[in-house]
PDB file of C-alpha atoms in Angstrom:
ATOM      1  CA  UNK A   1      55.447  82.907 222.657  1.00 47.00           C
ATOM      2  CA  UNK A   2      56.859  80.327 220.231  1.00 44.00           C
ATOM      3  CA  UNK A   3      53.738  80.635 218.090  1.00 40.00           C
ATOM      4  CA  UNK A   4      54.118  84.431 218.139  1.00 36.00           C
ATOM      5  CA  UNK A   5      57.778  84.139 217.058  1.00 37.00           C
ATOM      6  CA  UNK A   6      56.868  81.771 214.268  1.00 41.00           C
ATOM      7  CA  UNK A   7      54.185  84.206 213.109  1.00 39.00           C
ATOM      8  CA  UNK A   8      56.733  87.020 213.020  1.00 36.00           C
ATOM      9  CA  UNK A   9      59.148  84.893 211.042  1.00 39.00           C
ATOM     10  CA  UNK A  10      56.377  83.910 208.608  1.00 37.00           C
ATOM     11  CA  UNK A  11      55.252  87.530 208.233  1.00 37.00           C
ATOM     12  CA  UNK A  12      58.848  88.647 207.583  1.00 39.00           C
ATOM     13  CA  UNK A  13      59.182  85.950 204.941  1.00 42.00           C
ATOM     14  CA  UNK A  14      55.985  87.001 203.225  1.00 35.00           C
ATOM     15  CA  UNK A  15      57.084  90.618 203.229  1.00 33.00           C
ATOM     16  CA  UNK A  16      60.391  89.597 201.624  1.00 36.00           C
ATOM     17  CA  UNK A  17      58.506  87.711 198.903  1.00 35.00           C
ATOM     18  CA  UNK A  18      56.235  90.683 198.253  1.00 36.00           C
ATOM     19  CA  UNK A  19      59.231  93.033 198.095  1.00 36.00           C
ATOM     20  CA  UNK A  20      61.021  90.745 195.659  1.00 40.00           C
ATOM     21  CA  UNK A  21      57.935  90.532 193.484  1.00 40.00           C
ATOM     22  CA  UNK A  22      57.669  94.307 193.390  1.00 49.00           C
ATOM     23  CA  UNK A  23      61.246  94.516 192.154  1.00 76.00           C
ATOM     24  CA  UNK A  24      60.428  92.311 189.171  1.00 90.00           C
ATOM     25  CA  UNK A  25      59.469  93.941 185.875  1.00 93.00           C
ATOM     26  CA  UNK A  26      57.437  92.169 183.209  1.00 91.00           C
ATOM     27  CA  UNK A  27      57.737  94.322 180.083  1.00 89.00           C
ATOM     28  CA  UNK A  28      55.150  93.352 177.527  1.00 84.00           C
ATOM     29  CA  UNK A  29      54.522  95.189 174.290  1.00 84.00           C
ATOM     30  CA  UNK A  30      50.936  96.454 174.304  1.00 82.00           C
ATOM     31  CA  UNK A  31      50.234  97.264 170.678  1.00 86.00           C
ATOM     32  CA  UNK A  32      46.790  98.164 169.343  1.00 91.00           C
ATOM     33  CA  UNK A  33      45.851  98.822 165.749  1.00 95.00           C
ATOM     34  CA  UNK A  34      45.561 102.534 165.128  1.00 95.00           C
ATOM     35  CA  UNK A  35      47.666 103.595 168.125  1.00 94.00           C
ATOM     36  CA  UNK A  36      50.203 106.342 167.474  1.00 95.00           C
ATOM     37  CA  UNK A  37      53.313 107.850 168.991  1.00 94.00           C
ATOM     38  CA  UNK A  38      55.372 110.958 168.300  1.00 96.00           C
ATOM     39  CA  UNK A  39      59.056 111.206 169.137  1.00 97.00           C
ATOM     40  CA  UNK A  40      61.295 114.265 169.134  1.00 97.00           C
ATOM     41  CA  UNK A  41      64.747 113.529 167.754  1.00 97.00           C
ATOM     42  CA  UNK A  42      68.085 115.356 167.856  1.00 97.00           C
ATOM     43  CA  UNK A  43      71.662 114.363 167.355  1.00 97.00           C
ATOM     44  CA  UNK A  44      74.883 114.358 165.435  1.00 96.00           C
ATOM     45  CA  UNK A  45      75.949 112.488 162.307  1.00 93.00           C
ATOM     46  CA  UNK A  46      79.483 111.984 161.028  1.00 93.00           C
ATOM     47  CA  UNK A  47      80.381 110.680 157.563  1.00 88.00           C
ATOM     48  CA  UNK A  48      83.746 108.979 157.204  1.00 81.00           C
ATOM     49  CA  UNK A  49      86.222 111.485 155.769  1.00 77.00           C
ATOM     50  CA  UNK A  50      83.693 114.297 155.313  1.00 82.00           C
ATOM     51  CA  UNK A  51      83.084 115.713 158.800  1.00 87.00           C
ATOM     52  CA  UNK A  52      80.166 116.068 161.144  1.00 92.00           C
ATOM     53  CA  UNK A  53      76.704 117.606 161.097  1.00 94.00           C
ATOM     54  CA  UNK A  54      73.681 118.005 163.370  1.00 95.00           C
ATOM     55  CA  UNK A  55      69.988 117.233 162.938  1.00 95.00           C
ATOM     56  CA  UNK A  56      66.670 117.778 164.668  1.00 97.00           C
ATOM     57  CA  UNK A  57      63.260 116.427 163.819  1.00 97.00           C
ATOM     58  CA  UNK A  58      60.280 114.232 164.636  1.00 97.00           C
ATOM     59  CA  UNK A  59      59.152 110.646 164.103  1.00 96.00           C
ATOM     60  CA  UNK A  60      55.432 109.946 163.844  1.00 96.00           C
ATOM     61  CA  UNK A  61      54.509 106.249 163.994  1.00 96.00           C
ATOM     62  CA  UNK A  62      51.246 104.310 163.726  1.00 96.00           C
ATOM     63  CA  UNK A  63      50.370 100.670 164.229  1.00 96.00           C
ATOM     64  CA  UNK A  64      48.737  99.479 160.990  1.00 97.00           C
ATOM     65  CA  UNK A  65      48.102  95.855 161.864  1.00 97.00           C
ATOM     66  CA  UNK A  66      48.553  93.452 164.790  1.00 96.00           C
ATOM     67  CA  UNK A  67      48.716  89.817 163.665  1.00 95.00           C
ATOM     68  CA  UNK A  68      47.428  86.726 165.466  1.00 94.00           C
ATOM     69  CA  UNK A  69      50.959  85.707 166.511  1.00 93.00           C
ATOM     70  CA  UNK A  70      51.518  89.118 168.202  1.00 93.00           C
ATOM     71  CA  UNK A  71      53.745  90.521 165.477  1.00 95.00           C
ATOM     72  CA  UNK A  72      52.780  93.912 164.161  1.00 96.00           C
ATOM     73  CA  UNK A  73      53.241  96.311 161.240  1.00 97.00           C
ATOM     74  CA  UNK A  74      54.087  99.931 161.907  1.00 96.00           C
ATOM     75  CA  UNK A  75      54.272 102.909 159.564  1.00 96.00           C
ATOM     76  CA  UNK A  76      56.512 105.887 160.285  1.00 95.00           C
ATOM     77  CA  UNK A  77      57.118 109.359 158.931  1.00 95.00           C
ATOM     78  CA  UNK A  78      60.394 111.098 159.767  1.00 94.00           C
ATOM     79  CA  UNK A  79      60.948 114.793 159.240  1.00 95.00           C
ATOM     80  CA  UNK A  80      64.513 116.062 159.659  1.00 93.00           C
ATOM     81  CA  UNK A  81      66.283 119.410 159.491  1.00 96.00           C
ATOM     82  CA  UNK A  82      69.960 118.687 158.799  1.00 92.00           C
ATOM     83  CA  UNK A  83      72.934 121.027 159.025  1.00 93.00           C
ATOM     84  CA  UNK A  84      76.082 119.573 157.477  1.00 86.00           C
ATOM     85  CA  UNK A  85      79.152 121.649 156.588  1.00 80.00           C
ATOM     86  CA  UNK A  86      77.134 124.857 156.840  1.00 84.00           C
ATOM     87  CA  UNK A  87      74.477 123.602 154.438  1.00 86.00           C
ATOM     88  CA  UNK A  88      70.936 123.223 155.697  1.00 92.00           C
ATOM     89  CA  UNK A  89      68.692 120.497 154.270  1.00 89.00           C
ATOM     90  CA  UNK A  90      65.178 119.234 154.950  1.00 93.00           C
ATOM     91  CA  UNK A  91      64.557 115.534 154.603  1.00 89.00           C
ATOM     92  CA  UNK A  92      61.186 113.770 154.937  1.00 91.00           C
ATOM     93  CA  UNK A  93      60.946 110.019 154.739  1.00 90.00           C
ATOM     94  CA  UNK A  94      58.160 107.472 155.057  1.00 92.00           C
ATOM     95  CA  UNK A  95      58.571 103.820 155.796  1.00 91.00           C
ATOM     96  CA  UNK A  96      56.937 100.646 157.025  1.00 93.00           C
ATOM     97  CA  UNK A  97      58.372  98.021 159.399  1.00 94.00           C
ATOM     98  CA  UNK A  98      57.332  94.613 160.690  1.00 94.00           C
ATOM     99  CA  UNK A  99      58.247  93.541 164.220  1.00 95.00           C
ATOM    100  CA  UNK A 100      57.882  90.286 166.147  1.00 94.00           C
ATOM    101  CA  UNK A 101      55.730  90.177 169.287  1.00 93.00           C
ATOM    102  CA  UNK A 102      58.807  91.026 171.379  1.00 94.00           C
ATOM    103  CA  UNK A 103      59.929  93.908 169.186  1.00 93.00           C
ATOM    104  CA  UNK A 104      62.578  92.289 166.995  1.00 95.00           C
ATOM    105  CA  UNK A 105      62.691  94.100 163.633  1.00 94.00           C
ATOM    106  CA  UNK A 106      61.957  91.548 160.922  1.00 92.00           C
ATOM    107  CA  UNK A 107      61.845  93.853 157.891  1.00 91.00           C
ATOM    108  CA  UNK A 108      61.735  97.536 157.067  1.00 90.00           C
ATOM    109  CA  UNK A 109      61.331  99.556 153.877  1.00 87.00           C
ATOM    110  CA  UNK A 110      61.484 103.236 153.023  1.00 84.00           C
ATOM    111  CA  UNK A 111      61.053 105.440 149.957  1.00 78.00           C
ATOM    112  CA  UNK A 112      64.804 105.662 149.437  1.00 73.00           C
ATOM    113  CA  UNK A 113      65.536 102.026 150.237  1.00 71.00           C
ATOM    114  CA  UNK A 114      63.060  99.947 148.228  1.00 62.00           C
ATOM    115  CA  UNK A 115      64.593  96.564 148.957  1.00 64.00           C
ATOM    116  CA  UNK A 116      64.561  97.275 152.681  1.00 66.00           C
ATOM    117  CA  UNK A 117      68.055  95.959 153.372  1.00 83.00           C
ATOM    118  CA  UNK A 118      69.689  99.193 154.524  1.00 86.00           C
ATOM    119  CA  UNK A 119      66.572 100.319 156.401  1.00 87.00           C
ATOM    120  CA  UNK A 120      66.242  97.010 158.175  1.00 91.00           C
ATOM    121  CA  UNK A 121      69.920  96.852 159.141  1.00 91.00           C
ATOM    122  CA  UNK A 122      69.619 100.220 160.844  1.00 89.00           C
ATOM    123  CA  UNK A 123      66.181  99.509 162.356  1.00 91.00           C
ATOM    124  CA  UNK A 124      67.584  96.404 164.064  1.00 93.00           C
ATOM    125  CA  UNK A 125      69.729  98.771 166.100  1.00 94.00           C
ATOM    126  CA  UNK A 126      66.907 101.116 167.042  1.00 91.00           C
ATOM    127  CA  UNK A 127      64.118  98.891 168.332  1.00 90.00           C
ATOM    128  CA  UNK A 128      64.496  97.177 171.712  1.00 94.00           C
ATOM    129  CA  UNK A 129      63.847  93.456 171.873  1.00 95.00           C
ATOM    130  CA  UNK A 130      61.791  92.935 175.032  1.00 94.00           C
ATOM    131  CA  UNK A 131      62.796  90.287 177.603  1.00 93.00           C
ATOM    132  CA  UNK A 132      60.534  87.237 177.516  1.00 89.00           C
ATOM    133  CA  UNK A 133      60.534  86.753 181.314  1.00 92.00           C
ATOM    134  CA  UNK A 134      60.345  89.069 184.341  1.00 95.00           C
ATOM    135  CA  UNK A 135      63.566  90.962 185.096  1.00 95.00           C
ATOM    136  CA  UNK A 136      64.958  92.930 187.992  1.00 95.00           C
ATOM    137  CA  UNK A 137      67.617  95.592 188.405  1.00 96.00           C
ATOM    138  CA  UNK A 138      71.074  94.233 187.666  1.00 96.00           C
ATOM    139  CA  UNK A 139      69.890  91.427 185.381  1.00 97.00           C
ATOM    140  CA  UNK A 140      71.786  90.843 182.153  1.00 97.00           C
ATOM    141  CA  UNK A 141      70.645  88.817 179.142  1.00 96.00           C
ATOM    142  CA  UNK A 142      71.465  88.121 175.538  1.00 97.00           C
ATOM    143  CA  UNK A 143      69.428  87.905 172.415  1.00 97.00           C
ATOM    144  CA  UNK A 144      70.534  86.918 168.883  1.00 97.00           C
ATOM    145  CA  UNK A 145      68.492  88.089 165.916  1.00 96.00           C
ATOM    146  CA  UNK A 146      69.142  85.634 163.103  1.00 95.00           C
ATOM    147  CA  UNK A 147      70.124  86.925 159.692  1.00 92.00           C
ATOM    148  CA  UNK A 148      67.767  86.484 156.726  1.00 89.00           C
ATOM    149  CA  UNK A 149      67.289  87.653 153.163  1.00 84.00           C
ATOM    150  CA  UNK A 150      65.038  90.503 154.350  1.00 81.00           C
ATOM    151  CA  UNK A 151      67.221  91.907 157.134  1.00 84.00           C
ATOM    152  CA  UNK A 152      70.717  92.049 155.618  1.00 84.00           C
ATOM    153  CA  UNK A 153      71.784  88.439 156.090  1.00 87.00           C
ATOM    154  CA  UNK A 154      73.805  88.859 159.286  1.00 93.00           C
ATOM    155  CA  UNK A 155      73.055  87.815 162.848  1.00 96.00           C
ATOM    156  CA  UNK A 156      72.886  90.653 165.352  1.00 97.00           C
ATOM    157  CA  UNK A 157      73.909  89.907 168.939  1.00 97.00           C
ATOM    158  CA  UNK A 158      72.377  92.062 171.691  1.00 98.00           C
ATOM    159  CA  UNK A 159      73.673  92.208 175.263  1.00 98.00           C
ATOM    160  CA  UNK A 160      71.181  93.909 177.595  1.00 98.00           C
ATOM    161  CA  UNK A 161      71.382  95.081 181.213  1.00 98.00           C
ATOM    162  CA  UNK A 162      68.643  96.380 183.468  1.00 97.00           C
ATOM    163  CA  UNK A 163      70.510  99.321 184.997  1.00 98.00           C
ATOM    164  CA  UNK A 164      67.829 100.834 187.268  1.00 97.00           C
ATOM    165  CA  UNK A 165      64.355 102.252 187.517  1.00 96.00           C
ATOM    166  CA  UNK A 166      63.691 105.982 187.627  1.00 97.00           C
ATOM    167  CA  UNK A 167      61.033 108.642 187.349  1.00 96.00           C
ATOM    168  CA  UNK A 168      60.925 110.311 183.914  1.00 95.00           C
ATOM    169  CA  UNK A 169      58.401 113.114 183.552  1.00 89.00           C
ATOM    170  CA  UNK A 170      56.147 111.562 186.137  1.00 91.00           C
ATOM    171  CA  UNK A 171      56.389 108.020 184.745  1.00 92.00           C
ATOM    172  CA  UNK A 172      58.320 105.096 186.190  1.00 95.00           C
ATOM    173  CA  UNK A 173      60.627 103.600 183.575  1.00 96.00           C
ATOM    174  CA  UNK A 174      63.237 100.862 183.376  1.00 97.00           C
ATOM    175  CA  UNK A 175      66.603 102.076 182.166  1.00 98.00           C
ATOM    176  CA  UNK A 176      68.032  99.273 179.992  1.00 98.00           C
ATOM    177  CA  UNK A 177      71.422  99.516 178.279  1.00 98.00           C
ATOM    178  CA  UNK A 178      72.393  97.463 175.256  1.00 98.00           C
ATOM    179  CA  UNK A 179      75.483  96.730 173.210  1.00 98.00           C
ATOM    180  CA  UNK A 180      74.831  95.220 169.802  1.00 98.00           C
ATOM    181  CA  UNK A 181      76.928  94.088 166.863  1.00 97.00           C
ATOM    182  CA  UNK A 182      76.372  92.630 163.403  1.00 96.00           C
ATOM    183  CA  UNK A 183      78.151  89.318 162.758  1.00 95.00           C
ATOM    184  CA  UNK A 184      80.014  90.574 159.705  1.00 92.00           C
ATOM    185  CA  UNK A 185      83.331  92.235 158.943  1.00 90.00           C
ATOM    186  CA  UNK A 186      83.042  96.004 159.471  1.00 88.00           C
ATOM    187  CA  UNK A 187      79.366  95.620 160.367  1.00 93.00           C
ATOM    188  CA  UNK A 188      77.205  98.053 162.297  1.00 95.00           C
ATOM    189  CA  UNK A 189      77.840  98.349 166.040  1.00 97.00           C
ATOM    190  CA  UNK A 190      75.641 100.115 168.539  1.00 97.00           C
ATOM    191  CA  UNK A 191      75.402 101.255 172.156  1.00 98.00           C
ATOM    192  CA  UNK A 192      71.857 102.095 173.161  1.00 98.00           C
ATOM    193  CA  UNK A 193      69.988 103.051 176.303  1.00 98.00           C
ATOM    194  CA  UNK A 194      66.230 102.597 176.467  1.00 97.00           C
ATOM    195  CA  UNK A 195      63.922 104.271 178.999  1.00 97.00           C
ATOM    196  CA  UNK A 196      60.911 102.010 178.692  1.00 96.00           C
ATOM    197  CA  UNK A 197      57.600 101.630 180.518  1.00 93.00           C
ATOM    198  CA  UNK A 198      56.113  98.249 181.469  1.00 91.00           C
ATOM    199  CA  UNK A 199      53.766  98.586 178.491  1.00 89.00           C
ATOM    200  CA  UNK A 200      56.781  98.475 176.184  1.00 90.00           C
ATOM    201  CA  UNK A 201      56.324 102.178 175.305  1.00 91.00           C
ATOM    202  CA  UNK A 202      59.634 103.926 174.688  1.00 94.00           C
ATOM    203  CA  UNK A 203      59.732 107.190 176.672  1.00 96.00           C
ATOM    204  CA  UNK A 204      63.331 108.059 175.768  1.00 97.00           C
ATOM    205  CA  UNK A 205      66.251 106.487 173.955  1.00 97.00           C
ATOM    206  CA  UNK A 206      69.868 107.212 173.196  1.00 97.00           C
ATOM    207  CA  UNK A 207      71.615 105.583 170.263  1.00 97.00           C
ATOM    208  CA  UNK A 208      75.301 105.574 169.289  1.00 97.00           C
ATOM    209  CA  UNK A 209      75.616 103.705 165.991  1.00 96.00           C
ATOM    210  CA  UNK A 210      78.781 103.185 163.955  1.00 95.00           C
ATOM    211  CA  UNK A 211      79.274 101.872 160.442  1.00 94.00           C
ATOM    212  CA  UNK A 212      75.785 102.585 159.071  1.00 91.00           C
ATOM    213  CA  UNK A 213      75.397 102.329 155.286  1.00 85.00           C
ATOM    214  CA  UNK A 214      72.728 104.549 153.718  1.00 79.00           C
ATOM    215  CA  UNK A 215      71.817 104.498 149.989  1.00 75.00           C
ATOM    216  CA  UNK A 216      73.452 107.449 148.234  1.00 74.00           C
ATOM    217  CA  UNK A 217      75.788 108.375 151.099  1.00 76.00           C
ATOM    218  CA  UNK A 218      79.466 108.835 150.112  1.00 79.00           C
ATOM    219  CA  UNK A 219      80.703 106.860 153.132  1.00 83.00           C
ATOM    220  CA  UNK A 220      79.630 105.064 156.269  1.00 89.00           C
ATOM    221  CA  UNK A 221      77.731 107.099 158.847  1.00 91.00           C
ATOM    222  CA  UNK A 222      78.072 107.302 162.606  1.00 95.00           C
ATOM    223  CA  UNK A 223      75.049 108.531 164.585  1.00 94.00           C
ATOM    224  CA  UNK A 224      74.720 109.905 168.099  1.00 97.00           C
ATOM    225  CA  UNK A 225      70.990 110.344 168.580  1.00 96.00           C
ATOM    226  CA  UNK A 226      68.488 111.049 171.367  1.00 97.00           C
ATOM    227  CA  UNK A 227      64.736 110.531 171.009  1.00 97.00           C
ATOM    228  CA  UNK A 228      62.082 111.592 173.485  1.00 97.00           C
ATOM    229  CA  UNK A 229      58.376 110.772 173.487  1.00 96.00           C
ATOM    230  CA  UNK A 230      56.203 113.887 173.209  1.00 94.00           C
ATOM    231  CA  UNK A 231      52.762 112.184 173.054  1.00 78.00           C
TER     232      UNK A 231
END
């Protein structure tokens, strides 16, 4: 009987270990050269002192190169239909960005922003930096992206939290919230939520960004945007 009891206790312990392991998520970016993704985008944009507008559009991205250290280069084409103050505009933009193996934006350029500073500053608030170790629901962690000449010169501090897992269009995703802030006076701030698969693929994201500077804009912009993967 004692042996039987010990076996039950051992079995219960093993089941607890298995259950705990199942709760852990290891999110690893799985990037392959030539792979593509299309995102649907919609949201609102407000310009300080000038009012608010809406936009809809798509983002088509493609992995151009994966380097030996795991970092990768991605091209993107954004097509937007913008309605601001009753005026409708169409804006198409192409760009190229470089990310570290965990998704930290290292540099970004676009047709309108040739030096890449404004593009990179905004991109640092759009891409999720993946955790470097397994995480479970309720975990919180911090990441600091160091400032450099190619990313605007300011550190960005990210505070992440693994809120929950859920089913999204038949796929299990981790829902991860993030609050981020540039280490500069009147810098960009952001509140983001990422719905991400274990492969690192973004299935959905919500972004509330404040204090964004865009070349040619008459003031700072505030964005409230939702993106959803469509393929």
